[in-house]
Short mmCIF file of C-alpha atoms in Angstrom, two decimals:
data_model
loop_
_atom_site.label_atom_id
_atom_site.label_comp_id
_atom_site.label_asym_id
_atom_site.label_seq_id
_atom_site.Cartn_x
_atom_site.Cartn_y
_atom_site.Cartn_z
CA MET A 143 51.96 93.04 309.10
CA LYS A 144 48.50 93.18 307.54
CA LYS A 145 46.63 90.30 305.96
CA GLY A 146 47.48 90.13 302.28
CA GLN A 147 50.53 92.39 302.65
CA GLU A 148 53.45 91.37 300.47
CA ILE A 149 56.08 89.45 302.41
CA GLY A 150 59.54 90.94 302.65
CA LEU A 151 61.56 87.97 303.83
CA ALA A 152 64.91 87.87 305.61
CA VAL A 153 66.69 84.51 305.85
CA VAL A 154 69.45 84.49 308.47
CA GLY A 155 71.57 81.37 307.95
CA CYS A 156 72.09 79.86 304.47
CA GLY A 157 72.91 76.26 305.40
CA VAL A 158 70.83 73.21 304.62
CA VAL A 159 67.53 74.40 306.21
CA GLY A 160 67.92 78.06 305.30
CA ARG A 161 68.52 77.06 301.67
CA ILE A 162 65.44 74.84 301.55
CA ARG A 163 63.18 77.55 302.93
CA ALA A 164 64.63 80.34 300.83
CA MET A 165 64.23 78.33 297.62
CA LEU A 166 60.58 77.66 298.54
CA ALA A 167 60.12 81.37 299.16
CA LYS A 168 61.40 82.17 295.68
CA ASP A 169 58.36 80.46 294.16
CA TYR A 170 55.70 81.67 296.64
CA PRO A 171 53.62 84.43 295.01
CA GLY A 172 53.14 86.32 298.29
CA VAL A 173 56.88 86.84 298.77
CA GLY A 174 57.89 90.06 297.08
CA TRP A 175 61.39 90.60 298.42
CA ILE A 176 64.08 88.23 299.76
CA GLY A 177 67.28 89.09 301.57
CA VAL A 178 69.76 86.49 302.92
CA CYS A 179 72.61 86.50 305.39
CA ASP A 180 75.38 84.11 306.29
CA LYS A 181 78.77 84.65 307.98
CA ASP A 182 80.24 82.41 305.24
CA GLU A 183 80.14 84.75 302.26
CA LYS A 184 80.64 82.00 299.69
CA VAL A 185 77.70 79.97 301.02
CA GLY A 186 75.47 83.03 301.35
CA ARG A 187 76.15 84.48 297.92
CA ARG A 188 75.49 81.13 296.29
CA LEU A 189 72.05 80.95 297.92
CA ALA A 190 71.37 84.61 297.07
CA ALA A 191 72.01 83.84 293.43
CA ASP A 192 69.96 80.63 293.43
CA CYS A 193 66.88 82.09 295.17
CA GLY A 194 67.06 85.42 293.33
CA ALA A 195 67.57 87.44 296.53
CA GLU A 196 67.59 91.21 296.22
CA PHE A 197 70.09 91.60 299.04
CA PHE A 198 72.99 89.73 300.69
CA THR A 199 75.14 90.56 303.68
CA THR A 200 77.31 88.74 306.20
CA ASP A 201 75.85 90.95 309.00
CA TYR A 202 72.36 89.98 310.17
CA ARG A 203 71.88 93.42 311.75
CA GLU A 204 72.19 95.06 308.34
CA LEU A 205 69.66 92.67 306.84
CA LEU A 206 67.08 92.87 309.65
CA SER A 207 67.22 96.67 309.61
CA ARG A 208 66.19 96.85 305.97
CA PRO A 209 62.84 98.61 305.50
CA GLU A 210 61.63 95.88 303.09
CA VAL A 211 61.73 93.17 305.77
CA ASN A 212 58.57 92.24 307.68
CA ALA A 213 59.20 88.49 308.20
CA THR A 214 62.32 86.64 309.30
CA ILE A 215 63.53 83.05 309.21
CA VAL A 216 66.32 82.30 311.74
CA ALA A 217 68.18 79.25 310.45
CA THR A 218 71.63 79.61 311.98
CA ASP A 219 73.42 76.94 314.02
CA PRO A 220 71.66 76.14 317.34
CA ASN A 221 73.97 78.29 319.50
CA SER A 222 73.35 81.41 317.41
CA HIS A 223 69.56 81.85 317.35
CA VAL A 224 69.22 84.39 320.16
CA GLU A 225 70.55 87.69 318.80
CA PRO A 226 68.94 87.67 315.38
CA THR A 227 65.65 86.50 316.94
CA LEU A 228 65.73 89.34 319.50
CA LEU A 229 66.47 91.94 316.83
CA ALA A 230 63.78 90.67 314.45
CA ALA A 231 61.25 90.75 317.33
CA GLU A 232 62.25 94.32 318.17
CA HIS A 233 61.54 95.25 314.56
CA GLY A 234 58.09 93.60 314.78
CA HIS A 235 58.80 90.90 312.16
CA ARG A 236 56.77 87.72 311.88
CA LEU A 237 59.21 85.00 313.00
CA PHE A 238 60.08 81.45 311.98
CA ILE A 239 62.85 80.18 314.27
CA GLU A 240 64.58 76.88 313.89
CA LYS A 241 64.44 75.04 317.22
CA PRO A 242 65.55 75.66 319.87
CA LEU A 243 64.89 79.28 320.78
CA ALA A 244 68.28 79.04 322.53
CA THR A 245 70.61 76.39 323.94
CA ASP A 246 70.58 78.27 327.29
CA ALA A 247 67.30 78.10 329.24
CA LEU A 248 67.73 81.68 330.60
CA GLU A 249 68.37 83.02 327.11
CA SER A 250 65.33 81.11 325.81
CA GLU A 251 63.24 82.69 328.56
CA ARG A 252 64.59 86.14 327.60
CA VAL A 253 63.72 85.53 323.92
CA LEU A 254 60.20 84.32 324.83
CA ASN A 255 59.56 87.39 327.05
CA LEU A 256 60.55 89.76 324.27
CA ILE A 257 58.41 87.92 321.74
CA ARG A 258 55.48 88.22 324.15
CA SER A 259 56.04 91.92 324.90
CA SER A 260 56.54 92.73 321.22
CA LYS A 261 53.33 90.81 320.39
CA VAL A 262 54.87 89.32 317.29
CA ASP A 263 53.73 86.03 315.84
CA ALA A 264 56.61 83.57 316.29
CA VAL A 265 56.74 79.86 315.47
CA LEU A 266 59.46 77.19 315.69
CA GLY A 267 60.58 74.59 313.18
CA TYR A 268 59.10 71.34 314.40
CA THR A 269 58.74 69.80 310.96
CA GLN A 270 57.30 66.45 312.14
CA ARG A 271 53.97 68.24 312.83
CA PHE A 272 53.48 68.55 309.07
CA ARG A 273 53.75 64.91 308.18
CA ARG A 274 50.48 63.30 307.09
CA ARG A 275 50.73 60.39 309.54
CA PHE A 276 51.08 62.56 312.60
CA LEU A 277 48.31 64.95 311.53
CA ALA A 278 46.06 61.88 311.10
CA VAL A 279 46.96 60.61 314.59
CA LYS A 280 46.42 64.04 316.13
CA GLU A 281 42.95 64.28 314.55
CA ARG A 282 41.95 60.84 315.86
CA ILE A 283 43.07 61.61 319.40
CA ASP A 284 41.54 65.06 319.39
CA THR A 285 38.19 63.60 318.35
CA GLY A 286 38.29 61.08 321.21
CA GLN A 287 38.68 57.92 319.14
CA ILE A 288 40.99 56.24 321.69
CA GLY A 289 39.49 57.90 324.76
CA ASP A 290 41.73 59.48 327.35
CA VAL A 291 45.43 58.77 326.82
CA THR A 292 46.88 56.85 329.74
CA SER A 293 50.38 56.03 328.48
CA ALA A 294 52.71 56.72 325.60
CA VAL A 295 56.13 55.36 324.58
CA THR A 296 58.48 57.01 322.08
CA ARG A 297 61.72 55.62 320.76
CA ALA A 298 64.07 57.55 318.45
CA LEU A 299 67.17 56.25 316.64
CA MET A 300 69.55 58.51 314.72
CA ASN A 301 72.68 58.22 312.66
CA ARG A 302 75.67 59.78 314.42
CA MET A 303 76.35 62.00 311.38
CA VAL A 304 73.91 64.49 312.95
CA PRO A 305 75.72 65.12 316.27
CA ILE A 306 79.13 65.11 314.53
CA GLY A 307 77.84 67.68 312.04
CA THR A 308 76.15 69.75 314.73
CA VAL A 309 79.15 70.23 317.04
CA ARG A 310 81.84 70.80 314.40
CA HIS A 311 81.72 74.61 314.46
CA THR A 312 81.66 75.27 318.17
CA ASN A 313 83.44 74.41 321.39
CA SER A 314 80.32 75.42 323.35
CA ARG A 315 78.84 71.91 323.46
CA LYS A 316 77.52 71.49 327.02
CA HIS A 317 73.89 71.85 325.89
CA LEU A 318 74.26 70.31 322.42
CA THR A 319 72.78 67.07 323.80
CA PRO A 320 70.71 64.46 322.04
CA MET A 321 67.59 65.71 323.85
CA VAL A 322 68.08 69.45 323.24
CA ILE A 323 69.03 69.20 319.60
CA SER A 324 67.11 66.17 318.26
CA GLY A 325 65.07 64.43 320.96
CA THR A 326 63.09 67.64 321.20
CA HIS A 327 61.36 66.65 317.93
CA SER A 328 60.03 63.37 319.28
CA LEU A 329 59.19 65.05 322.56
CA ASP A 330 57.27 67.76 320.77
CA ILE A 331 55.30 65.44 318.52
CA SER A 332 54.35 63.19 321.42
CA LEU A 333 53.23 66.01 323.72
CA TRP A 334 51.44 67.77 320.85
CA ILE A 335 49.49 64.55 320.16
CA MET A 336 48.71 64.27 323.90
CA ALA A 337 47.73 67.97 324.10
CA GLY A 338 46.39 69.05 327.50
CA LYS A 339 48.57 66.74 329.57
CA ARG A 340 51.16 68.57 331.67
CA PRO A 341 54.36 66.82 332.83
CA MET A 342 54.82 66.97 336.63
CA SER A 343 58.09 65.06 337.03
CA VAL A 344 60.80 63.32 335.03
CA TYR A 345 63.40 60.66 335.84
CA ALA A 346 66.19 60.10 333.27
CA ARG A 347 69.53 58.49 332.57
CA SER A 348 72.20 59.15 329.90
CA THR A 349 75.28 57.47 328.47
CA ASP A 350 78.25 58.92 326.52
CA VAL A 351 80.55 56.06 325.54
CA SER A 352 80.75 56.68 321.76
CA LEU A 353 80.30 60.46 321.41
CA ALA A 354 82.16 61.76 324.49
CA GLN A 355 85.08 62.62 322.16
CA TYR A 356 82.74 65.11 320.41
CA GLY A 357 81.55 66.69 323.64
CA THR A 358 78.05 65.23 323.68
CA LYS A 359 76.10 62.22 324.90
CA ASP A 360 75.07 59.04 323.07
CA ALA A 361 71.59 58.53 324.46
CA THR A 362 69.06 59.68 327.04
CA PHE A 363 66.12 57.69 328.38
CA GLY A 364 63.41 59.18 330.60
CA VAL A 365 59.95 58.70 332.11
CA PHE A 366 57.49 61.58 332.64
CA THR A 367 54.57 61.47 335.03
CA MET A 368 51.70 63.68 333.84
CA ASP A 369 49.32 65.79 335.92
CA ASP A 370 46.46 63.27 335.43
CA GLY A 371 48.57 60.23 336.32
CA ALA A 372 49.35 59.25 332.69
CA ILE A 373 52.92 58.15 332.01
CA PHE A 374 55.12 59.02 329.03
CA SER A 375 58.39 57.20 328.35
CA MET A 376 60.76 58.45 325.70
CA ASN A 377 64.30 57.76 324.63
CA ILE A 378 66.71 58.87 321.92
CA ASN A 379 70.01 57.46 320.80
CA TRP A 380 71.83 59.57 318.15
CA ALA A 381 75.06 57.45 318.28
CA LEU A 382 74.16 54.80 315.71
CA PRO A 383 77.03 54.00 313.30
CA ILE A 384 77.56 56.21 310.26
CA ALA A 385 76.87 53.12 308.14
CA TRP A 386 73.41 52.83 309.73
CA PRO A 387 70.89 52.86 306.82
CA GLY A 388 68.77 55.61 308.39
CA SER A 389 69.99 58.91 306.95
CA VAL A 390 68.74 60.79 310.01
CA TYR A 391 65.67 59.85 312.07
CA GLY A 392 63.69 56.73 312.88
CA LEU A 393 60.72 56.85 315.32
CA GLU A 394 58.44 54.36 317.03
CA ILE A 395 55.47 55.67 319.07
CA GLY A 396 52.83 53.70 320.93
CA ILE A 397 49.87 55.49 322.53
CA VAL A 398 47.25 53.73 324.70
CA GLY A 399 43.94 55.27 325.74
CA THR A 400 40.90 54.20 327.70
CA LYS A 401 39.03 53.20 324.50
CA GLY A 402 41.74 52.28 322.06
CA ALA A 403 45.42 52.48 321.03
CA ILE A 404 47.52 53.82 318.18
CA ASP A 405 50.85 52.28 317.09
CA ILE A 406 53.15 54.27 314.83
CA GLU A 407 56.15 52.72 313.07
CA ASP A 408 58.12 55.54 311.50
CA THR A 409 61.45 53.79 310.98
CA HIS A 410 61.35 54.06 307.15
CA ARG A 411 62.25 50.38 306.74
CA ASP A 412 59.44 50.01 304.27
CA LEU A 413 61.52 51.71 301.57
CA VAL A 414 65.04 50.27 301.37
CA LEU A 415 67.69 51.06 298.77
CA VAL A 416 70.66 48.77 298.24
CA SER A 417 73.26 50.00 295.75
CA ASP A 418 76.84 49.57 294.62
CA HIS A 419 76.99 53.37 294.92
CA SER A 420 77.71 54.70 298.40
CA GLN A 421 74.84 56.77 299.81
CA GLY A 422 75.84 60.14 301.22
CA PRO A 423 74.38 61.67 304.41
CA GLY A 424 70.79 62.88 304.24
CA TRP A 425 71.85 66.00 306.14
CA LYS A 426 75.02 67.55 304.61
CA PRO A 427 76.03 71.04 305.68
CA GLU A 428 78.61 72.92 303.65
CA GLY A 429 82.13 71.56 304.30
CA PHE A 430 80.81 68.46 306.14
CA ASP A 431 82.32 65.33 304.58
CA ILE A 432 82.32 61.84 306.07
CA GLU A 433 83.80 59.23 303.82
CA VAL A 434 82.21 56.03 305.12
CA PRO A 435 80.61 53.62 302.62
CA ARG A 436 76.87 53.34 303.11
CA HIS A 437 75.41 50.94 300.54
CA VAL A 438 72.00 50.52 302.19
CA ASP A 439 69.67 53.44 302.84
CA PHE A 440 66.21 53.77 304.34
CA LEU A 441 64.75 56.18 301.85
CA THR A 442 62.60 59.13 303.17
CA SER A 443 64.44 59.01 306.53
CA PHE A 444 65.65 62.60 306.06
CA PRO A 445 62.90 64.41 308.04
CA PRO A 446 62.62 67.57 305.90
CA GLY A 447 61.91 65.61 302.72
CA ASP A 448 63.57 64.75 299.42
CA THR A 449 64.51 66.32 296.11
CA TYR A 450 62.94 65.46 292.79
CA GLY A 451 63.32 67.41 289.56
CA ASP A 452 65.41 70.17 291.25
CA GLN A 453 62.51 70.80 293.65
CA PHE A 454 62.16 69.94 297.34
CA TRP A 455 59.21 67.79 298.39
CA GLY A 456 58.08 66.72 301.82
CA PRO A 457 57.20 67.99 305.31
CA MET A 458 59.53 71.02 305.27
CA ARG A 459 57.87 72.19 302.07
CA GLU A 460 54.45 71.85 303.72
CA GLU A 461 55.70 73.56 306.87
CA THR A 462 57.31 76.50 305.05
CA ILE A 463 54.44 77.17 302.65
CA SER A 464 51.97 76.81 305.51
CA TRP A 465 53.91 79.55 307.36
CA PHE A 466 53.70 81.83 304.30
CA ARG A 467 49.95 81.27 304.28
CA ARG A 468 49.81 81.93 308.00
CA ILE A 469 51.39 85.37 307.64
CA TYR A 470 49.93 86.31 304.22
CA TYR A 471 46.34 85.03 304.61
CA GLY A 472 46.07 84.77 308.39
CA GLN A 473 45.39 81.00 308.27
CA GLN A 474 45.52 78.79 311.33
CA THR A 475 48.39 76.32 311.15
CA PRO A 476 49.85 73.44 313.27
CA HIS A 477 53.14 75.27 313.92
CA ALA A 478 54.71 75.09 317.37
CA THR A 479 54.46 78.45 319.09
CA ALA A 480 57.34 80.18 320.85
CA GLU A 481 55.73 79.22 324.20
CA GLU A 482 55.68 75.53 323.16
CA GLY A 483 59.29 75.79 321.92
CA HIS A 484 60.50 77.19 325.26
CA ALA A 485 58.52 74.56 327.21
CA ASN A 486 60.06 71.82 325.07
CA LEU A 487 63.57 73.14 325.77
CA VAL A 488 62.92 73.21 329.51
CA LEU A 489 61.64 69.63 329.49
CA CYS A 490 64.63 68.41 327.44
CA MET A 491 67.02 70.15 329.81
CA ALA A 492 65.13 68.74 332.79
CA MET A 493 65.82 65.23 331.39
CA ASP A 494 69.51 66.11 331.08
CA LEU A 495 69.50 67.52 334.62
CA SER A 496 67.77 64.39 336.02
CA ALA A 497 70.37 62.22 334.28
CA GLU A 498 73.20 64.30 335.70
CA ARG A 499 71.87 64.31 339.23
CA LYS A 500 70.61 60.71 338.99
CA THR A 501 67.34 61.71 340.67
CA GLU A 502 63.76 62.57 339.76
CA ILE A 503 63.17 66.26 338.85
CA LYS A 504 59.89 67.85 339.90
CA LEU A 505 58.29 70.02 337.22
CA PRO A 506 58.01 72.83 336.42
CA VAL A 507 61.70 73.63 336.96
CA SER A 508 63.03 77.17 336.65
CA ALA A 509 65.46 78.20 333.90
CA ALA A 510 67.82 79.42 336.61
CA GLU A 511 67.97 75.95 338.21
CA LEU A 512 68.58 74.30 334.83
CA MET A 513 71.50 76.61 334.14
CA GLU A 514 73.19 76.30 337.53
#
């Protein structure tokens, strides 16, 4: 795809995220053609009408083989990213893939190898990278304002609506863990901020008291030792009650360097709504209904952003439009690459493996060992 060439966009998956990105594409002047696909025809046709798509199908193969398509967004459920990604790469499309590349480390490796051999530009949806606060922190650390990072601590809390919504369509839940599906965001933003430090080992533990009935874990805690001796501790618990005021994500990050420190409170408790009206889930896929009263809400805790005036505003808007600029104008952007996405998956699975074996895991670890 040449610089300035009109974008012919395929959107595979018309759920919450696919809808947001397709609606943003509708208004981007460099997008000249849109086709959408979803196995649920009702959901897909609704988005096709709303975003003015020229083509709809329930078969991603039919969409990705269209001659108009030169860029593809893969926004299916996490277990279904592999096949459309492989086909789009074979066609030479520019790729935007919702994380992870796959929920199987060997499959992720296969996808990465094809992306490399096809020499296509592929990025993953790590939306936190497009939030102003994290860009500001990244700039300060990159310019040496706290010296060399010696330690970092990351804590993530999530409403259990996310795991319940994630697992509802599949019985293949072994790798739909808090780390692989959601902790990967806090892992990515932390390692991106500490760019250049390579994890050499990880020791982790997990618990599954509340969410075992859904085939997943409640929480995972771990400690990484980096190649220069720095330490990085992170944890995620996505089993908080449905009535928890955070719609989705709350983060706390502390970073200490040789010349300074940065403390980030990203819990969204600075903007609290209390109402007689029950607040629905921030993340609501089609057909996902949980009738639990939530009369308190931490506003802006839905990571992609918020709606105002029938338009979507926030990090996912910045991320999506930045990707259009990346492929239309050739601009440099903060997107996570396919290589970073695969590395993140391996590290998340290494945490899960350490927790399962109750022992430290030396890194790097092969995809084959992770999948044994």
